[in-house]
Coordinates of C-alpha atoms in Angstrom, one line a residue:
Chain A
M1 CA -9.1 15.5 -7.8
A2 CA -7.8 18.3 -5.7
S3 CA -8.7 16.7 -2.4
S4 CA -9.8 13.2 -1.7
A5 CA -12.5 13.0 0.9
N6 CA -11.5 9.7 2.5
S7 CA -8.1 8.1 2.0
N8 CA -8.4 4.7 0.4
P9 CA -7.7 2.1 3.0
V10 CA -6.8 -0.5 0.5
P11 CA -3.1 0.3 -0.3
K12 CA -2.3 0.6 3.4
L13 CA -4.0 -2.6 4.2
Y14 CA -2.2 -4.4 1.4
R15 CA 1.1 -2.9 2.4
S16 CA 0.7 -4.1 6.0
V17 CA -0.3 -7.5 4.9
I18 CA 2.8 -7.8 2.6
E19 CA 5.1 -6.6 5.4
D20 CA 3.6 -9.1 7.8
V21 CA 3.8 -12.0 5.5
I22 CA 7.4 -11.2 4.5
N23 CA 8.5 -10.8 8.0
E24 CA 6.8 -14.0 9.2
V25 CA 8.2 -15.9 6.3
R26 CA 11.7 -14.8 6.7
E27 CA 12.3 -17.5 9.3
L28 CA 10.9 -20.1 7.1
F29 CA 13.1 -19.1 4.3
L30 CA 16.2 -19.3 6.5
D31 CA 15.2 -22.7 7.8
E32 CA 14.8 -23.9 4.3
G33 CA 18.2 -22.5 3.4
V34 CA 16.9 -20.0 0.9
D35 CA 18.8 -16.8 0.6
E36 CA 17.3 -13.5 2.0
Q37 CA 17.7 -12.1 -1.5
V38 CA 15.1 -14.5 -2.8
L39 CA 12.8 -13.2 -0.1
M40 CA 13.4 -9.7 -1.4
E41 CA 12.8 -10.8 -4.9
L42 CA 9.5 -12.3 -3.8
K43 CA 8.5 -9.1 -2.2
T44 CA 9.4 -7.1 -5.2
L45 CA 7.6 -9.4 -7.6
W46 CA 4.6 -9.3 -5.4
E47 CA 4.5 -5.5 -5.2
N48 CA 5.1 -5.1 -8.9
K49 CA 2.3 -7.4 -9.8
L50 CA 0.0 -5.5 -7.6
M51 CA 1.0 -2.3 -9.3
Q52 CA 0.6 -3.8 -12.7
S53 CA -2.8 -5.0 -12.0
K54 CA -4.0 -1.4 -11.4
A55 CA -6.4 -2.9 -9.0
V56 CA -5.2 -0.7 -6.2
E57 CA -4.9 3.0 -6.4
G58 CA -1.8 4.8 -5.4
F59 CA -0.2 1.7 -4.3
H60 CA 3.2 3.1 -3.8
T61 CA 3.8 4.7 -0.5
E62 CA 5.1 8.2 -0.4
E63 CA 8.4 7.0 0.8
Q64 CA 9.1 5.0 -2.2
A65 CA 7.8 7.7 -4.5
A66 CA 10.3 10.0 -3.0
L67 CA 13.0 7.4 -3.4
Q68 CA 12.2 7.1 -7.0
A69 CA 12.3 10.8 -7.5
A70 CA 15.6 11.0 -5.8
A71 CA 17.0 8.2 -7.7
Q72 CA 15.9 9.6 -11.0
Q73 CA 17.5 12.9 -10.2
Q74 CA 20.7 11.2 -9.4
A75 CA 20.5 9.3 -12.6
Q76 CA 20.1 12.4 -14.6
Q77 CA 22.9 14.2 -13.0
S78 CA 25.4 11.4 -13.2
Q79 CA 24.6 10.6 -16.7
Q80 CA 25.0 14.1 -17.8
V81 CA 28.5 13.7 -16.5
T82 CA 29.2 10.8 -18.8
Q83 CA 27.6 11.4 -22.1
Q84 CA 24.9 13.6 -23.4
T85 CA 23.4 11.2 -25.7
Q86 CA 23.0 8.6 -23.1
S87 CA 21.2 11.0 -20.8
Q88 CA 18.7 11.5 -23.5
Q89 CA 18.2 7.8 -23.7
V90 CA 17.5 7.6 -20.0
L91 CA 15.1 10.5 -20.1
L92 CA 13.1 9.2 -23.0
P93 CA 12.2 5.9 -21.4
Q94 CA 11.3 7.7 -18.3
Q95 CA 9.1 10.0 -20.2
Q96 CA 7.5 7.1 -21.9
Q97 CA 6.7 5.5 -18.6
A98 CA 4.0 7.9 -17.9
P99 CA 1.5 6.8 -20.6
Q100 CA 2.6 3.3 -20.7
Q101 CA 2.9 2.1 -17.2
Q102 CA 4.4 -1.1 -18.4
V103 CA 7.9 0.0 -18.4
I104 CA 8.2 0.0 -14.8
V105 CA 9.9 0.9 -11.8
Q106 CA 13.3 -0.5 -12.5
D107 CA 15.0 2.8 -12.7
P108 CA 15.9 3.1 -9.1
K109 CA 17.3 -0.4 -9.2
I110 CA 19.1 0.2 -12.4
L111 CA 20.6 3.4 -11.3
Q112 CA 22.0 1.8 -8.1
H113 CA 24.3 -0.2 -10.2
M114 CA 25.7 2.7 -12.2
S115 CA 29.3 3.2 -12.6
A116 CA 31.4 5.8 -14.3
T117 CA 32.5 3.8 -17.2
G118 CA 31.2 4.6 -20.7
M119 CA 28.3 2.4 -21.6
S120 CA 27.7 1.2 -18.1
A121 CA 25.2 -1.3 -17.0
A122 CA 22.9 1.5 -16.0
A123 CA 22.9 3.0 -19.4
T124 CA 22.5 -0.3 -21.0
A125 CA 19.7 -1.2 -18.7
A126 CA 18.1 2.1 -19.0
T127 CA 18.0 1.8 -22.7
L128 CA 16.7 -1.6 -22.3
A129 CA 14.0 -0.4 -20.0
L130 CA 13.9 -3.5 -18.0
P131 CA 10.6 -4.8 -16.8
T132 CA 9.9 -6.7 -13.7
G133 CA 12.2 -9.1 -12.3
V134 CA 15.4 -8.1 -14.0
S135 CA 18.2 -6.3 -12.4
P136 CA 21.3 -5.3 -14.1
Y137 CA 24.3 -7.1 -12.9
Q138 CA 27.4 -5.4 -14.0
Q139 CA 30.6 -7.3 -14.3
L140 CA 33.6 -6.1 -16.0
I141 CA 35.3 -8.8 -17.9
T142 CA 38.1 -8.8 -20.3
S143 CA 36.5 -8.4 -23.7
Q144 CA 36.1 -11.0 -26.3
G145 CA 37.4 -9.6 -29.5
N146 CA 35.6 -6.5 -30.5
V147 CA 33.3 -6.4 -27.5
S148 CA 34.2 -3.5 -25.4
Q149 CA 32.4 -4.4 -22.2
N150 CA 30.3 -7.2 -21.1
V151 CA 27.2 -6.3 -19.2
Y152 CA 25.2 -8.9 -17.5
L153 CA 21.6 -8.9 -16.7
K154 CA 20.4 -11.0 -13.9
T155 CA 16.9 -12.0 -14.1
A156 CA 14.5 -12.9 -11.4
D157 CA 15.3 -16.5 -11.8
G158 CA 18.9 -15.9 -11.2
Q159 CA 19.8 -16.6 -14.7
I160 CA 22.6 -14.5 -16.1
L161 CA 22.1 -13.0 -19.5
Q162 CA 24.9 -11.4 -21.2
V163 CA 24.3 -8.2 -23.0
V164 CA 26.9 -7.7 -25.6
R165 CA 27.5 -4.5 -27.4
A166 CA 29.1 -4.9 -30.7
A167 CA 31.1 -2.3 -32.5
N168 CA 28.2 -1.1 -34.5
G169 CA 26.4 -0.1 -31.4
A170 CA 23.7 -2.7 -31.6
Q171 CA 23.0 -4.4 -28.4
Y172 CA 21.9 -7.9 -28.2
I173 CA 21.5 -10.5 -25.6
I174 CA 23.2 -13.8 -25.3
Q175 CA 21.3 -16.3 -23.3
P176 CA 23.7 -19.0 -22.2
Q177 CA 21.1 -21.0 -20.5
Q178 CA 17.9 -22.4 -21.5
Q179 CA 15.4 -21.4 -19.0
M180 CA 14.9 -17.8 -19.7
V181 CA 13.0 -16.8 -22.6
L182 CA 12.7 -13.2 -23.8
Q183 CA 10.4 -11.2 -25.9
Q184 CA 12.0 -8.1 -27.0
Q185 CA 11.8 -5.3 -29.3
V186 CA 15.0 -3.7 -30.1
L187 CA 15.6 -0.2 -31.4
P188 CA 19.3 -0.1 -32.2
Q189 CA 21.6 2.6 -33.2
M190 CA 22.7 5.2 -30.9
Q191 CA 24.0 7.7 -33.3
P192 CA 26.3 10.1 -31.6
G193 CA 25.0 13.6 -31.7
G194 CA 21.7 12.4 -33.0
V195 CA 18.6 13.0 -31.2
Q196 CA 17.4 9.5 -31.4
A197 CA 15.5 7.6 -28.8
P198 CA 16.7 4.1 -28.9
V199 CA 14.4 2.8 -26.3
I200 CA 14.4 -0.9 -26.0
Q201 CA 11.6 -2.5 -24.3
Q202 CA 11.9 -6.0 -23.1
V203 CA 9.3 -8.2 -21.8
L204 CA 11.0 -10.9 -20.0
T205 CA 8.9 -13.9 -19.5
P206 CA 10.2 -16.5 -17.3
L207 CA 9.6 -19.9 -18.6
Q208 CA 7.4 -22.4 -16.9
G209 CA 7.8 -25.9 -17.6
G210 CA 10.8 -25.4 -19.7
L211 CA 10.9 -25.4 -23.4
P212 CA 13.0 -28.1 -25.0
Q213 CA 16.5 -27.4 -25.7
Q214 CA 17.1 -24.0 -27.0
T215 CA 20.7 -23.5 -26.5
G216 CA 22.5 -20.5 -27.7
V217 CA 19.4 -18.5 -28.4
I218 CA 19.8 -16.1 -31.1
I219 CA 21.9 -13.4 -31.3
Q220 CA 21.8 -11.2 -34.2
P221 CA 22.2 -7.6 -34.1
Q222 CA 18.9 -5.9 -34.3
Q223 CA 17.0 -9.1 -34.1
I224 CA 16.1 -10.8 -31.0
V225 CA 13.3 -13.3 -31.1
L226 CA 12.4 -15.5 -28.4
T227 CA 9.3 -17.2 -27.5
G228 CA 7.7 -16.9 -24.2
N229 CA 5.1 -19.1 -22.6
K230 CA 3.8 -16.7 -20.2
V231 CA 2.3 -14.0 -22.3
Q232 CA 2.6 -10.5 -21.2
Q233 CA 0.2 -8.7 -23.4
N234 CA 1.7 -7.8 -26.6
T235 CA 0.1 -4.4 -26.3
Q236 CA 2.8 -3.6 -23.9
V237 CA 5.5 -4.5 -26.4
M238 CA 3.8 -2.7 -29.2
Q239 CA 4.3 0.8 -27.9
M240 CA 7.3 1.1 -30.0
A241 CA 5.5 1.1 -33.3
G242 CA 4.5 4.6 -32.9
Q243 CA 8.0 5.9 -33.6
A244 CA 8.4 6.6 -37.2
G245 CA 11.5 7.1 -39.2
Q246 CA 13.6 4.7 -37.2
M247 CA 14.6 1.2 -37.7
Q248 CA 12.4 -1.0 -35.8
Q249 CA 12.3 -4.7 -35.5
V250 CA 8.9 -5.7 -34.3
Q251 CA 8.7 -9.3 -33.8
Q252 CA 5.9 -10.6 -31.8
V253 CA 5.3 -14.0 -30.6
Q254 CA 1.8 -14.4 -29.4
Q255 CA 1.3 -17.4 -27.3
V256 CA -1.0 -18.4 -24.6
Q257 CA 0.0 -20.1 -21.5
Q258 CA -1.7 -23.3 -22.2
A259 CA -0.2 -23.7 -25.6
Q260 CA 3.1 -24.9 -24.3
G261 CA 3.4 -27.8 -26.8
G262 CA 2.7 -25.5 -29.7
A263 CA 5.2 -23.1 -28.4
A264 CA 7.9 -25.7 -28.2
Q265 CA 7.3 -26.5 -31.8
G266 CA 7.0 -23.0 -32.9
A267 CA 10.2 -21.8 -31.1
P268 CA 12.8 -23.6 -33.2
Q269 CA 11.0 -22.4 -36.3
Q270 CA 11.3 -18.9 -35.2
Q271 CA 14.9 -19.2 -34.3
Q272 CA 15.7 -20.5 -37.6
Q273 CA 13.9 -17.8 -39.4
P274 CA 15.8 -14.8 -38.0
Q275 CA 19.0 -16.7 -38.4
A276 CA 18.3 -17.1 -42.0
Q277 CA 17.9 -13.4 -42.4
G278 CA 20.7 -11.1 -43.2
G279 CA 22.2 -8.5 -41.0
A280 CA 21.0 -5.0 -41.5
A281 CA 17.8 -5.2 -43.4
P282 CA 15.2 -2.5 -43.6
G283 CA 12.5 -2.6 -41.2
A284 CA 9.6 -3.2 -43.5
P285 CA 10.4 -6.7 -44.8
Q286 CA 11.3 -7.7 -41.4
Q287 CA 7.9 -6.6 -40.1
Q288 CA 6.3 -8.5 -42.8
Q289 CA 8.3 -11.5 -41.9
A290 CA 7.3 -11.0 -38.4
Q291 CA 3.7 -11.0 -39.4
Q292 CA 4.4 -14.1 -41.5
M293 CA 5.9 -15.7 -38.6
T294 CA 2.8 -15.4 -36.6
Q295 CA 0.6 -16.7 -39.3
P296 CA 2.0 -20.2 -39.9
Q297 CA 2.0 -20.8 -36.2
P298 CA -0.8 -22.9 -35.0
P299 CA -3.5 -20.8 -33.4
M300 CA -2.7 -20.5 -29.7
M301 CA -6.0 -19.3 -28.6
L302 CA -8.0 -21.2 -26.2
Q303 CA -10.7 -22.9 -28.2
V304 CA -13.8 -23.7 -26.4
D305 CA -16.2 -24.7 -29.1
G306 CA -16.3 -25.3 -32.8
A307 CA -14.7 -27.9 -34.9
G308 CA -12.1 -29.0 -32.5
D309 CA -14.5 -30.0 -29.8
T310 CA -14.4 -33.5 -28.5
S311 CA -18.2 -33.9 -28.5
S312 CA -18.2 -33.4 -32.3
D313 CA -16.2 -36.6 -32.6
E314 CA -18.8 -38.5 -30.9
D315 CA -21.5 -37.1 -33.0
E316 CA -19.6 -37.8 -36.2
E317 CA -19.1 -41.4 -35.1
E318 CA -22.8 -41.9 -34.5
E319 CA -23.6 -40.3 -37.8
E320 CA -21.3 -42.4 -39.8
E321 CA -23.3 -45.4 -38.9
E322 CA -26.6 -43.8 -39.9
Y323 CA -25.7 -41.8 -43.0
D324 CA -24.2 -42.7 -46.4
E325 CA -20.6 -42.3 -47.2
D326 CA -21.3 -39.3 -49.4
E327 CA -22.5 -37.4 -46.5
D328 CA -19.5 -38.4 -44.6
E329 CA -17.3 -36.9 -47.3
D330 CA -19.3 -33.7 -47.2
K331 CA -18.8 -33.6 -43.5
D332 CA -15.1 -34.0 -43.9
K333 CA -15.0 -31.1 -46.3
D334 CA -16.9 -28.9 -44.1
G335 CA -15.0 -29.9 -41.1
G336 CA -17.9 -31.7 -39.5
E337 CA -20.1 -28.6 -39.4
D338 CA -23.0 -30.2 -41.1
G339 CA -23.0 -33.0 -38.7
Q340 CA -23.0 -30.7 -35.8
V341 CA -25.8 -28.6 -37.2
E342 CA -28.0 -31.5 -37.4
E343 CA -27.2 -32.7 -34.0
E344 CA -27.4 -29.4 -32.2
P345 CA -31.1 -28.7 -32.4
L346 CA -31.6 -32.0 -30.7
N347 CA -29.2 -31.5 -27.9
S348 CA -29.2 -27.8 -27.6
E349 CA -32.4 -27.6 -25.7
D350 CA -30.8 -29.5 -22.8
D351 CA -28.4 -26.8 -22.1
V352 CA -29.5 -23.9 -20.0
S353 CA -26.2 -22.4 -19.0
D354 CA -25.5 -19.2 -20.7
E355 CA -22.8 -18.2 -18.4
E356 CA -19.9 -20.2 -19.5
D357 CA -18.8 -17.7 -22.1
Q358 CA -19.3 -14.8 -19.8
E359 CA -17.3 -16.4 -17.0
L360 CA -14.3 -17.0 -19.1
F361 CA -13.6 -13.5 -20.3
D362 CA -12.7 -10.3 -18.6
T363 CA -12.7 -9.4 -15.0
E364 CA -15.5 -11.2 -13.3
N365 CA -16.5 -9.0 -10.4
V366 CA -15.8 -11.1 -7.3
V367 CA -16.5 -10.6 -3.7
V368 CA -14.7 -12.9 -1.2
C369 CA -15.9 -12.7 2.3
Q370 CA -17.6 -14.4 5.2
Y371 CA -21.2 -14.5 6.0
D372 CA -22.8 -13.6 9.3
K373 CA -26.3 -14.3 8.3
I374 CA -28.2 -15.1 5.1
H375 CA -31.9 -14.7 5.2
R376 CA -34.7 -15.4 2.8
S377 CA -38.4 -14.6 2.7
K378 CA -40.2 -16.0 -0.2
N379 CA -37.9 -14.7 -2.9
K380 CA -36.4 -11.8 -1.0
W381 CA -32.9 -12.4 0.2
K382 CA -31.0 -10.5 2.8
F383 CA -27.2 -10.8 3.2
H384 CA -25.1 -9.9 6.2
L385 CA -21.5 -10.3 5.3
K386 CA -18.2 -9.4 6.8
D387 CA -14.5 -9.1 6.2
G388 CA -14.6 -9.0 2.5
I389 CA -12.4 -8.1 -0.4
M390 CA -14.1 -7.0 -3.6
N391 CA -12.8 -6.6 -7.1
L392 CA -15.3 -4.6 -9.0
N393 CA -14.7 -3.2 -12.5
G394 CA -11.0 -4.1 -12.0
R395 CA -10.6 -2.2 -8.8
D396 CA -10.1 -3.6 -5.3
Y397 CA -12.2 -2.6 -2.3
V398 CA -12.5 -4.0 1.2
F399 CA -15.2 -3.9 3.8
S400 CA -15.6 -5.0 7.4
K401 CA -19.3 -5.3 7.0
A402 CA -21.7 -5.5 4.1
V403 CA -25.4 -5.6 4.0
G404 CA -27.4 -6.4 0.9
D405 CA -30.8 -7.1 -0.5
A406 CA -31.7 -9.0 -3.6
E407 CA -34.7 -10.5 -5.2
W408 CA -34.5 -13.8 -6.8
Chain B
M1 CA -6.3 -22.6 10.5
A2 CA -7.5 -19.6 8.6
Y3 CA -9.7 -19.6 5.6
Q4 CA -7.8 -20.0 2.3
L5 CA -10.6 -18.0 0.9
Y6 CA -8.6 -14.9 0.1
R7 CA -6.1 -16.6 -2.1
N8 CA -8.2 -15.8 -5.2
T9 CA -7.9 -12.0 -4.8
T10 CA -5.5 -9.6 -6.4
L11 CA -3.3 -9.8 -3.5
G12 CA -3.4 -13.5 -3.2
N13 CA -3.0 -14.2 -6.9
S14 CA -0.1 -11.9 -7.3
L15 CA 1.6 -13.7 -4.4
Q16 CA 0.9 -17.1 -5.9
E17 CA 2.2 -16.0 -9.2
S18 CA 5.4 -14.6 -7.6
L19 CA 5.9 -17.8 -5.8
D20 CA 5.6 -19.7 -9.0
E21 CA 8.1 -17.6 -10.8
L22 CA 10.8 -18.0 -8.3
I23 CA 12.4 -21.3 -8.7
Q24 CA 14.4 -21.1 -5.6
I25 CA 11.3 -21.4 -3.6
T26 CA 10.3 -25.0 -3.2
P27 CA 6.6 -26.0 -3.5
Q28 CA 6.7 -26.9 0.2
L29 CA 8.0 -23.5 1.1
A30 CA 5.5 -21.8 -1.2
L31 CA 2.8 -23.6 0.6
Q32 CA 4.0 -22.3 3.9
V33 CA 4.1 -18.8 2.6
L34 CA 0.6 -19.1 1.4
L35 CA -0.6 -20.4 4.8
Q36 CA 1.1 -17.5 6.4
F37 CA -0.6 -15.2 3.9
D38 CA -3.9 -16.7 4.9
K39 CA -3.3 -15.9 8.5
A40 CA -2.1 -12.4 7.8
I41 CA -5.0 -11.5 5.5
N42 CA -7.6 -12.9 7.8
T43 CA -6.2 -11.0 10.8
A44 CA -5.8 -7.8 8.8
L45 CA -9.3 -7.8 7.5
A46 CA -10.7 -8.5 10.9
N47 CA -8.7 -5.9 12.7
R48 CA -7.6 -3.2 10.4
V49 CA -10.6 -2.6 8.2
R50 CA -13.5 -0.6 9.5
N51 CA -15.9 0.3 6.8
R52 CA -19.3 -0.7 5.8
V53 CA -20.8 -1.3 2.4
N54 CA -24.4 -1.7 1.3
F55 CA -25.5 -3.4 -1.9
K56 CA -28.6 -4.3 -3.7
G57 CA -29.4 -6.0 -6.9
S58 CA -31.2 -9.1 -8.2
L59 CA -30.2 -12.6 -7.4
N60 CA -29.5 -14.8 -10.3
T61 CA -28.3 -18.0 -8.6
Y62 CA -27.5 -19.2 -5.1
R63 CA -25.7 -22.2 -3.8
F64 CA -25.0 -23.5 -0.4
C65 CA -22.6 -26.3 -0.2
D66 CA -20.1 -27.4 2.5
N67 CA -21.1 -24.3 4.4
V68 CA -20.1 -22.0 1.7
W69 CA -22.5 -19.7 0.0
T70 CA -22.0 -18.7 -3.6
F71 CA -24.3 -16.1 -5.1
V72 CA -24.4 -14.6 -8.5
L73 CA -26.1 -11.2 -8.6
N74 CA -27.0 -9.0 -11.5
D75 CA -27.3 -5.3 -11.9
V76 CA -25.8 -4.6 -8.5
E77 CA -25.1 -1.3 -6.8
F78 CA -22.4 -1.2 -4.1
R79 CA -22.8 1.8 -2.0
E80 CA -20.3 3.1 0.4
V81 CA -20.4 6.4 2.2
T82 CA -18.0 7.9 -0.3
D83 CA -19.0 6.4 -3.6
L84 CA -21.1 4.1 -5.6
V85 CA -20.1 1.3 -7.8
K86 CA -22.4 -0.5 -10.3
V87 CA -21.7 -3.8 -11.9
D88 CA -23.7 -6.0 -14.2
K89 CA -22.7 -9.2 -12.6
V90 CA -21.0 -10.1 -9.5
K91 CA -20.1 -13.4 -7.8
I92 CA -20.1 -13.5 -4.1
V93 CA -18.3 -16.3 -2.3
A94 CA -18.8 -16.4 1.5
C95 CA -17.5 -18.8 4.1
D96 CA -19.0 -19.2 7.5
G97 CA -18.2 -16.2 9.6
K98 CA -18.8 -17.7 13.0
N99 CA -15.5 -18.3 14.7
T100 CA -13.5 -19.3 11.7
G101 CA -13.2 -22.9 12.5
N102 CA -12.5 -25.1 9.6
T103 CA -9.7 -25.1 7.1
A104 CA -12.3 -24.4 4.4
E105 CA -11.4 -24.5 0.8

């Protein structure tokens, strides 16, 4: 696309709306006694979500793009001053940002916190490739034993996580408080002089509703497993698997938002399992265990039909009155499927709706607008609409007027 | 009061999610933010957007309830001067455009 004919009005519109809202809301925040920083966090979260959704093209303004470029240049220069290997670490996550787009724009923020000391917060955070909502918060504290420097990560919720770097070079995260839950893949081992790419991707998922007590979440070198309720798609986290020849711990926890109860039960199990494992184990058995971990968990998928349906209970109850006990046993073995098969032909004719399945999955293309006039002649409909926002095939469009025809 | 219609858009949903994530924001404050968003988006759409779209397709369902039209169309082509977008299915939700009066949804 050498030249775009018309500039897309959507990013500018969204930007202006965001600015308006944030500015109007600033007073409200102050009245409520909420810090300005929270307002900035809100804005950042909002913008990041918009970027992640890919619904808007070229969402970032040119100014911010220039800012990022400048910040990246500064990062590269200053890190070359400190250590060579670390500069490679910074470069690699940035290179990987292009295809992935999930490791996002935290670099400018990270780099703002850089200091001259060895493994600074920036290098740590760069290697951690923080996603949305986490900003490194560096605080030099007298060490505890063999820990050289404590680096703290401050998440969107204001929780402070301590990133501890042990003597063997592995990094792991101490979560002193309960409310933050992390999904993480860790590639450890920065071998000096080696051309390794220890890129660590985190998916930080703030917890909604609170899991029950999970104090002192895990810290083992090279293993960090935490459950998250809000699922960022695991495809994001799985980008690491492509790198061969390096120790990888891939531990996935797949959960759906609605399965909070299951998650609460699953979490302590997961915590115990990695704790039972030894220290430096080869990657393969751990991956197997990771897979095993996902299996015993109760299925977290949203189940809409099938054996778990409530309606089947009613059918089974009715049938038990009518049929012999033998057939009841058969139903129990088959999970009630026989019962449903016999009932379905009777009731299935009543149902016309085909759409329920379609509506549940994928982007439904939606247009939200106002109508000026809706007209019908026989089965010919004419629509006169205005001020609309459309989401079609995953992309956002806007219009001030829309005219349409359809036949019913 | 402006229509709350636009909350279920990319922009609106991302705002709601962000408000949910930040615990320092009380539900009351979040509501105020959303109300402000409603005003801002309504104004912006009315004043800052100036383009026209045509579409045609087949009407699958229509509903008119509480002065809100909801349509489901199939095999629709959305045509703008610049480009063309085709979808198999689209849902259109439209509130009354005459002098946005009510608080709507």
